[in-house]
Each structure stands twice: as C-alpha cells, then as structure tokens.
C-alpha cells in the first residue's frame, strides 16, 4: 500500500498467515466450546501459535505487517462473529501494541519478537477484554440486556477478578513455552530451508 | 419483479451493524435489543437465509429454556450456565447483524462495496486471500495428518514433536503457496491501480432505505426513550 | 515479437549461469515449444519474457530481452501483464478468487477496464474458449483441465500479444490435455505469439511452428515443425525428450490376461481385495470386489479424473476408514495393520517431509541409537543418489530427490505395500525412466507396488499390469507382456 510500504507479496503473506491463525482459533473455539474450558482459549492458543507468528515476522519484517494481521483477525473475529465494534477495537489495539514492540527491535530482536508474541497471544481476548477494559460499559450493557444489577456485578466480579489474572498468567507462560519451541523450529527447519 | 429486490447493499448491512452497536451502547433497555434482533432476522428471511434464522431461533430457544431450568441445578453448574448465557444474550443483537452480513453477502459483493467506499484494493487483498485459502489449508492439514498416520507418527512420542510434524510441512507449504499466488496475481496486474473496476456495482434499492430508516428509528428511540430495567 | 540477444543469466549471487548466450527471435503469431531436460533453463527463459525475472526473482542478466518492443526488465510486472499473459503449472495456486467468473474478470478488473468493455471481452472469451458450462462456478469444483482453461482465459482477457505457459499440462490427465490443446489452438487463432515450455510434447506437435531445444542453459537446436516431428526414437532418447505421439496402453497393444512368465498368479504376500467400499462426501467413491494385486509386479492404476483412484489407495492403505476385507496370506488385515504396512508417496511429496535433515527423515521413527538402522539408512540413501545430501534440509532438495527420499523412508520403515500417487507428472524422460527402473528393481522387496498414474508413456515403459477404474469400479485389468525387459 502506497505509504505503508507493504508489497503485494507482503499482503498475500499476511492473508495466508491470518488464515492459519484464524483457522487454528476457530478449531480451538469449537473444541473448547463449554463454559469453563472456553477460558482456556487464550492459554492454549498461546501454546500453539508461536511458530506461525515468529515465522510471519521473519518473512515480513516490516512495520504495519503485524497490525494488518491483527486488523484482519480483529475484523473477522470481532466484527463478523460478534458484530461488536468494541471487541474488534480491543483485538486490534492488542495487535498494534504487539507491532510496536517488535518494531522497537527492527523486527530482528528475538527478545522483542517473543515479547511481541506474548502480547499478541491476548488478541482473542474479545469479550473478556471488553469486560476488563470497559467495565462500566459492560455492566450497563448487561443490565440493559435485561439482567439484574446484582447478577451483572456477580458475573463481572467472577470474570475480572482472580480468574482473569490466572488466565493472563497462564497465557504468558504458555506463550513463552511456545516461543521457546518455535525458536528451535525456526533454527532447525525454516532457516535451513531458506525461508526465514 | 427484480428477484434481488430484497437483497441489501453490503454497505447498508455495514451501516446496520454500526447502528446496532450504537443502539446497544445507548443502554436504552432490553426491548430495543429485541426489536433489533427481530429486524435483523426479518431481513435475513427476506434475503432467503432461512437456515441462519432457524439456527438463531433454535439457539435462542435453548438459552431461554436453559435459563429457566438452571434454577434447579447446583451452584457451579448454574454459575457456568449463567456466564455462557450472559455472553450470548449480551452479544446476540450485534451478532445477528454479523450473521446478516456473512450469510447474505458474497466475497465479491463485499469487495466491490468496500472499493466503492474508496478502500484501496491492496487493503482488501489479505482478506480475499484469507477466504480463498482456508479450504486449501484444511486440505493440506488433512494430507499431512494422513502422511503422519502412515508413518506411525501419531499418538507416539511427545505432543510437541507432533506439533512440529504438523507445522513444518504446513508452514513450508504456506510459504510456497504465497510465492506462487503472488506471481499469479502480479502477472494479472494486481496493485496496478489504487482501485479496481467491477462488473456489478453495489446499488441501493428500496429495501435499503427501509432497513436504514428502521434502524435509524431504533437508534433515536433507544437514545430518547430509554427504559430502565 | 520476442527477441533475446546474447542473453546470459544467473540467479541471485550464483556464479553458475542458468542460461548462456541465448540468441532467439520469435515472430508474431508463432507458437514456439521450448523443451529440454530438467534444469536446462527453459523455465528461466520464459520468466525473462514474462518479467518474473527480475520482477519476483532476482539475478544477473547480461544481454537484452525485448518483448513487443518493451524490455521486461525495465517495466513493473503489473504493467507488463497487459502485454504478456502467463499461465503456470499448478491450477490450485494460480487462481486468486473463489468464483470462475470473478477469476476471468480478475485481470481486467485490476487494469480498470470499464465494465461494459469487460462484459464484451467476457462474451468473446466464452465463445472463443467454450466456457459456457464453466461460468459462475466455485473454483473448488473444477477439474485440473477446467482450472487451467480458466487460468488461460483469464490471462487472455487482457488481450496480451504474447502468452507464456510454463508446463501447463503437468498436472492434467488425458481429458485435461485435450482441453488445453483446444485452448492453445484458440489462442493461436487469435494471433497471439505463444511460448510453451513442456516435457509432455505429444499434444503440441500439430500446433507448434518451431521447437527450441535447450541443454544446460545453451540453445542447442531450433527446429521447424517437420524436422522436429521427424526425430526418431533414438534421437529423442539422446535428447531426453518424451514421445511425440500419445501412447495408448490397452489390450489392443498387448495380449490380454496372459499369465506372467514367472508363473504363479498369487505369490506369497499378494493382496486380495475381497471387498473395498469407500465413501467420500456421502457418495460411494469406490466399490470393488475380488481384485487380486499380485506381489512382485508393478501395477498401474489408471482411470479418468474422479474415478476413485486416490480414494482406492486411501482405503487400501488404511488412511481412510472403509468397509474393507483385504486378505494377505489367507488372513484379513485390520485397518491398523494396513496402516503399518503401507506407505503412500503422495502427489505433493512436501506434505510428508517432517525432519530437519535427509538422514533424520529416512530414520524417522527409529531409535537413534540403533547403529544398524543408521548404517542401513546411509546405504539406502547412497543407493538412491542422495548420499551427498545427508545433512541437508529436505525442503532444499529437488522434486525428484524428495520423491526418492520418500521411497527411502518407506523401504527403511519396512513398508510392504508401496503406493505412488502420480509420481511422474511433470518430470522429464530421463527421470521418468529412472523412476520406472527403480520401481522395477524394488518390486521384489515389497509385497505391493501400486502406481496411480495417467502417464501412459510411463505405463508403457515400466508397468507389469494395469488396473482400470471408472466411477469406483474396476472396468479392466490386464497384464503387459514385454518383448524386451524394461
């Protein structure tokens, strides 16, 4: 895109990698589709996606590539599934932060790329993110959907309290483990095959 | 009579989606949400997306039934159910419009509508590629797991190795596909101009005016006449 | 129309030129066939004409390339697309959109051709190429031949004066090749200048005006059609070129059902398919009973697209769940046993390479401390010509080398039922014959060698028996009696 510095090849790369990303999360969401297991979406996703993400950075190494990957994923997941602009924006925001972090290392620093991955692992935070970021709005939304104030508070507390912290920690740990394995994979395979 | 007379312009559907977001964040009360859902379902039916509406109704029925029954269930189950049901109900109104968009719009229509809104072609390319390659990826995944089965690599050894066995051929294939597709696209001029031309342009019809007017009325009502719970 | 003057080219920073001192002129309206062994440089020659080099791949070019008055190296690839149309080998990665009509309009759309003109060109293309039945279809439903037809028509919609096609018939069966030939005839009628690089020559002998033969990057010969068609078998073999006429295999050419010279119809280890029914997409894709697959023979499995050949292989090997009773040595085999004993070398070998080096790939699944296994592996790889690549990553090997690696893995894993899915599509004569000799050599080391193929030259040269499938059923089986051993 003129001004964004991404070539047609980069954009096609973004398209295909976002296909891998979304396919993986869709499959995970379907498998984890029960009230409690669903919260594992973020940690389990984090455990799996590092090879895809790190290879993606190695293939693009340009500003805005991660942002657009996030934009595509956010639009598809946020807008086309939930239809909710707030969710889409939260997902996109996470991708932007991840992009900035990787950018600081010129997309070549392993440490920063891994940090970027840790942040990016929260991209599907979706409605939980909405609950956390815009708590009052979410409360009002619940009440105006027909639930009682007590009920709204109760569920919010449940979702944003220690549960959220536990999931966040699990996600970070899972992301780091995955990144460790991915780095290994990157060296032994993709670098030797000449694609990274 | 125009057989497409009940097909909405994709831009309208986008507008309706945004409109519904405004309605829910106006916190006007549940009745407006129900009205919004009804409008969305009606538009889907008019466009012929019968299965989608059936699914919607079925989901709604399950949730209502569950909410009624859950009072008899033990606490942890009730809590879990409430969390699930809450997330559905809160997002159902906007999800309905997402369904409307997804089940009644083809990729080409959507691309043409976005480009008419002056979104550059190259900005849409990643999404086009995404939809184009999901089936191919699934095929690749199946071929790879078949090969793994033949080699006796499934179920044996640690899960991390198995992940590697899937990822390596899959991602190498992704790289190769990307390169080949790029060349096929460039040799037909992709990216030559900021926007492309289309044979069928999106068009506003009567139904679009009706739908937008209905949503506008809903938005105004939700803001001006909120109903407290 | 096309002129190459003193062209020498090397990829990247490589010292070794892929093309050396090429001087070639192609006149307007000519159809020129570019042929030669694998690695002779024909693809590179085409890429210089359609601008892929240097548009998508880099290298050093000496000399000058001129196409329709323009130098492809000076122009952006997208701009060149209105002058030079390109068609590639693989239908799957060539089609950008999801719908055939969108695909046809894709090029014009990118070039901002006004809507009325696009429709007009579409109407003309439908007439010229016979596309009525293919309009507004999902690209996932198309056969290989249909997809290539769409790809060609899509490029033609831009009305380029030059067409470049790189092995367009590689993944096509007989019907697909017929459709391709018709498309090329239509292109020629429209007056376009056409360059086609190919291994499969038989479908172009009527259409080509001249033939360019490359060897190791050098222009060895430029023949006119009569001279080319008059080349005898010996000459063609020396040049590494495939047959010039379509080879037919069938009972008309060979005696049917003659017992093999070795005698025993069911040697030890032979498979008897008592019953095999495979369901695909809620249809019965394969419905076979009482089929003998004798050991010690190279059996070719043929049939039109959709006949169920791949499903048969998947059901037999246990990859797919099937209603099957498959007997070996008097005992029915379970699905798990069949899985353990089978190996399928897939059409896209890349789907089955998992390890980080050739030696690791070959010994995958074995205990790394097992010295005997390692020695055996090294010897096997050596004998397959991979001895120099033991530590290389499998991805870096050529297509033929990857195939041999898969064979090595299969044999080292103690495979008893070896199945190949289209192993010779898109490879040159020498490699095809070498592959044939190889399967002949190992046919006594395993209990089944089954080759799914529509390459009649290969069957004619190297198969011992043929099983024909159509619509999931066996419609013919015959032994091929050879006058001279393969």
PDB file of N, CA, C and O in Angstrom, chain B residues 55-86:
ATOM      1  N   UNK B  55     -31.352 -21.371  12.842  1.00  0.00           N
ATOM      2  CA  UNK B  55     -30.303 -21.566  13.842  1.00  0.00           C
ATOM      3  C   UNK B  55     -30.432 -20.550  14.970  1.00  0.00           C
ATOM      4  O   UNK B  55     -30.297 -20.865  16.155  1.00  0.00           O
ATOM      5  N   UNK B  56     -30.719 -19.320  14.589  1.00  0.00           N
ATOM      6  CA  UNK B  56     -30.888 -18.238  15.561  1.00  0.00           C
ATOM      7  C   UNK B  56     -32.013 -18.561  16.533  1.00  0.00           C
ATOM      8  O   UNK B  56     -31.860 -18.478  17.749  1.00  0.00           O
ATOM      9  N   UNK B  57     -33.140 -18.928  15.949  1.00  0.00           N
ATOM     10  CA  UNK B  57     -34.308 -19.237  16.789  1.00  0.00           C
ATOM     11  C   UNK B  57     -34.009 -20.407  17.715  1.00  0.00           C
ATOM     12  O   UNK B  57     -34.318 -20.385  18.905  1.00  0.00           O
ATOM     13  N   UNK B  58     -33.348 -21.426  17.163  1.00  0.00           N
ATOM     14  CA  UNK B  58     -33.022 -22.607  17.962  1.00  0.00           C
ATOM     15  C   UNK B  58     -32.099 -22.229  19.125  1.00  0.00           C
ATOM     16  O   UNK B  58     -32.317 -22.649  20.267  1.00  0.00           O
ATOM     17  N   UNK B  59     -31.070 -21.426  18.832  1.00  0.00           N
ATOM     18  CA  UNK B  59     -30.144 -21.000  19.884  1.00  0.00           C
ATOM     19  C   UNK B  59     -30.880 -20.244  20.979  1.00  0.00           C
ATOM     20  O   UNK B  59     -30.693 -20.469  22.168  1.00  0.00           O
ATOM     21  N   UNK B  60     -31.725 -19.335  20.535  1.00  0.00           N
ATOM     22  CA  UNK B  60     -32.486 -18.529  21.482  1.00  0.00           C
ATOM     23  C   UNK B  60     -33.352 -19.425  22.365  1.00  0.00           C
ATOM     24  O   UNK B  60     -33.413 -19.261  23.581  1.00  0.00           O
ATOM     25  N   UNK B  61     -34.010 -20.380  21.729  1.00  0.00           N
ATOM     26  CA  UNK B  61     -34.874 -21.299  22.492  1.00  0.00           C
ATOM     27  C   UNK B  61     -34.065 -22.057  23.538  1.00  0.00           C
ATOM     28  O   UNK B  61     -34.478 -22.186  24.695  1.00  0.00           O
ATOM     29  N   UNK B  62     -32.902 -22.567  23.123  1.00  0.00           N
ATOM     30  CA  UNK B  62     -32.053 -23.313  24.061  1.00  0.00           C
ATOM     31  C   UNK B  62     -31.656 -22.436  25.249  1.00  0.00           C
ATOM     32  O   UNK B  62     -31.702 -22.857  26.406  1.00  0.00           O
ATOM     33  N   UNK B  63     -31.288 -21.179  24.950  1.00  0.00           N
ATOM     34  CA  UNK B  63     -30.850 -20.292  26.029  1.00  0.00           C
ATOM     35  C   UNK B  63     -31.978 -19.991  27.000  1.00  0.00           C
ATOM     36  O   UNK B  63     -31.802 -20.010  28.218  1.00  0.00           O
ATOM     37  N   UNK B  64     -33.157 -19.716  26.446  1.00  0.00           N
ATOM     38  CA  UNK B  64     -34.292 -19.403  27.316  1.00  0.00           C
ATOM     39  C   UNK B  64     -34.645 -20.611  28.174  1.00  0.00           C
ATOM     40  O   UNK B  64     -34.841 -20.510  29.389  1.00  0.00           O
ATOM     41  N   UNK B  65     -34.681 -21.777  27.539  1.00  0.00           N
ATOM     42  CA  UNK B  65     -35.003 -22.998  28.279  1.00  0.00           C
ATOM     43  C   UNK B  65     -33.963 -23.228  29.374  1.00  0.00           C
ATOM     44  O   UNK B  65     -34.291 -23.531  30.519  1.00  0.00           O
ATOM     45  N   UNK B  66     -32.702 -23.058  28.994  1.00  0.00           N
ATOM     46  CA  UNK B  66     -31.631 -23.264  29.973  1.00  0.00           C
ATOM     47  C   UNK B  66     -31.758 -22.323  31.153  1.00  0.00           C
ATOM     48  O   UNK B  66     -31.617 -22.729  32.317  1.00  0.00           O
ATOM     49  N   UNK B  67     -32.048 -21.063  30.857  1.00  0.00           N
ATOM     50  CA  UNK B  67     -32.190 -20.095  31.942  1.00  0.00           C
ATOM     51  C   UNK B  67     -33.303 -20.499  32.886  1.00  0.00           C
ATOM     52  O   UNK B  67     -33.210 -20.314  34.098  1.00  0.00           O
ATOM     53  N   UNK B  68     -34.373 -21.040  32.338  1.00  0.00           N
ATOM     54  CA  UNK B  68     -35.484 -21.459  33.186  1.00  0.00           C
ATOM     55  C   UNK B  68     -35.100 -22.666  34.035  1.00  0.00           C
ATOM     56  O   UNK B  68     -35.416 -22.741  35.215  1.00  0.00           O
ATOM     57  N   UNK B  69     -34.398 -23.607  33.439  1.00  0.00           N
ATOM     58  CA  UNK B  69     -34.089 -24.850  34.139  1.00  0.00           C
ATOM     59  C   UNK B  69     -32.968 -24.697  35.153  1.00  0.00           C
ATOM     60  O   UNK B  69     -32.856 -25.473  36.103  1.00  0.00           O
ATOM     61  N   UNK B  70     -32.123 -23.718  34.944  1.00  0.00           N
ATOM     62  CA  UNK B  70     -30.885 -23.660  35.723  1.00  0.00           C
ATOM     63  C   UNK B  70     -31.131 -23.383  37.201  1.00  0.00           C
ATOM     64  O   UNK B  70     -30.264 -23.622  38.045  1.00  0.00           O
ATOM     65  N   UNK B  71     -32.321 -22.885  37.512  1.00  0.00           N
ATOM     66  CA  UNK B  71     -32.616 -22.642  38.924  1.00  0.00           C
ATOM     67  C   UNK B  71     -32.641 -23.939  39.723  1.00  0.00           C
ATOM     68  O   UNK B  71     -32.477 -23.939  40.932  1.00  0.00           O
ATOM     69  N   UNK B  72     -32.832 -25.059  39.032  1.00  0.00           N
ATOM     70  CA  UNK B  72     -32.855 -26.355  39.712  1.00  0.00           C
ATOM     71  C   UNK B  72     -31.486 -27.007  39.789  1.00  0.00           C
ATOM     72  O   UNK B  72     -31.325 -28.073  40.363  1.00  0.00           O
ATOM     73  N   UNK B  73     -30.524 -26.363  39.158  1.00  0.00           N
ATOM     74  CA  UNK B  73     -29.214 -27.020  39.085  1.00  0.00           C
ATOM     75  C   UNK B  73     -28.321 -26.577  40.237  1.00  0.00           C
ATOM     76  O   UNK B  73     -28.536 -25.527  40.828  1.00  0.00           O
ATOM     77  N   UNK B  74     -27.314 -27.391  40.561  1.00  0.00           N
ATOM     78  CA  UNK B  74     -26.364 -26.997  41.623  1.00  0.00           C
ATOM     79  C   UNK B  74     -25.613 -25.725  41.246  1.00  0.00           C
ATOM     80  O   UNK B  74     -25.501 -25.391  40.078  1.00  0.00           O
ATOM     81  N   UNK B  75     -25.072 -25.058  42.260  1.00  0.00           N
ATOM     82  CA  UNK B  75     -24.480 -23.742  42.062  1.00  0.00           C
ATOM     83  C   UNK B  75     -23.415 -23.624  40.975  1.00  0.00           C
ATOM     84  O   UNK B  75     -23.521 -22.750  40.124  1.00  0.00           O
ATOM     85  N   UNK B  76     -22.388 -24.510  40.986  1.00  0.00           N
ATOM     86  CA  UNK B  76     -21.322 -24.329  39.983  1.00  0.00           C
ATOM     87  C   UNK B  76     -21.872 -24.433  38.553  1.00  0.00           C
ATOM     88  O   UNK B  76     -21.496 -23.667  37.688  1.00  0.00           O
ATOM     89  N   UNK B  77     -22.794 -25.381  38.376  1.00  0.00           N
ATOM     90  CA  UNK B  77     -23.379 -25.516  37.047  1.00  0.00           C
ATOM     91  C   UNK B  77     -24.156 -24.259  36.684  1.00  0.00           C
ATOM     92  O   UNK B  77     -24.078 -23.736  35.579  1.00  0.00           O
ATOM     93  N   UNK B  78     -24.906 -23.773  37.671  1.00  0.00           N
ATOM     94  CA  UNK B  78     -25.708 -22.572  37.420  1.00  0.00           C
ATOM     95  C   UNK B  78     -24.813 -21.403  37.054  1.00  0.00           C
ATOM     96  O   UNK B  78     -25.091 -20.662  36.117  1.00  0.00           O
ATOM     97  N   UNK B  79     -23.707 -21.260  37.783  1.00  0.00           N
ATOM     98  CA  UNK B  79     -22.783 -20.163  37.509  1.00  0.00           C
ATOM     99  C   UNK B  79     -22.233 -20.268  36.108  1.00  0.00           C
ATOM    100  O   UNK B  79     -22.186 -19.286  35.351  1.00  0.00           O
ATOM    101  N   UNK B  80     -21.785 -21.503  35.775  1.00  0.00           N
ATOM    102  CA  UNK B  80     -21.215 -21.699  34.452  1.00  0.00           C
ATOM    103  C   UNK B  80     -22.248 -21.367  33.373  1.00  0.00           C
ATOM    104  O   UNK B  80     -21.959 -20.670  32.404  1.00  0.00           O
ATOM    105  N   UNK B  81     -23.467 -21.873  33.582  1.00  0.00           N
ATOM    106  CA  UNK B  81     -24.507 -21.617  32.593  1.00  0.00           C
ATOM    107  C   UNK B  81     -24.780 -20.127  32.462  1.00  0.00           C
ATOM    108  O   UNK B  81     -24.941 -19.587  31.361  1.00  0.00           O
ATOM    109  N   UNK B  82     -24.848 -19.459  33.613  1.00  0.00           N
ATOM    110  CA  UNK B  82     -25.128 -18.030  33.570  1.00  0.00           C
ATOM    111  C   UNK B  82     -24.069 -17.272  32.787  1.00  0.00           C
ATOM    112  O   UNK B  82     -24.386 -16.357  32.029  1.00  0.00           O
ATOM    113  N   UNK B  83     -22.816 -17.647  33.004  1.00  0.00           N
ATOM    114  CA  UNK B  83     -21.743 -16.965  32.285  1.00  0.00           C
ATOM    115  C   UNK B  83     -21.925 -17.156  30.776  1.00  0.00           C
ATOM    116  O   UNK B  83     -21.826 -16.207  29.995  1.00  0.00           O
ATOM    117  N   UNK B  84     -22.219 -18.409  30.387  1.00  0.00           N
ATOM    118  CA  UNK B  84     -22.400 -18.705  28.971  1.00  0.00           C
ATOM    119  C   UNK B  84     -23.589 -17.952  28.406  1.00  0.00           C
ATOM    120  O   UNK B  84     -23.514 -17.274  27.381  1.00  0.00           O
ATOM    121  N   UNK B  85     -24.701 -18.073  29.123  1.00  0.00           N
ATOM    122  CA  UNK B  85     -25.931 -17.468  28.621  1.00  0.00           C
ATOM    123  C   UNK B  85     -25.799 -15.957  28.550  1.00  0.00           C
ATOM    124  O   UNK B  85     -26.271 -15.310  27.617  1.00  0.00           O
ATOM    125  N   UNK B  86     -25.140 -15.391  29.542  1.00  0.00           N
ATOM    126  CA  UNK B  86     -24.927 -13.949  29.547  1.00  0.00           C
ATOM    127  C   UNK B  86     -24.171 -13.515  28.304  1.00  0.00           C
ATOM    128  O   UNK B  86     -24.561 -12.580  27.602  1.00  0.00           O
TER     129      UNK B  86
END
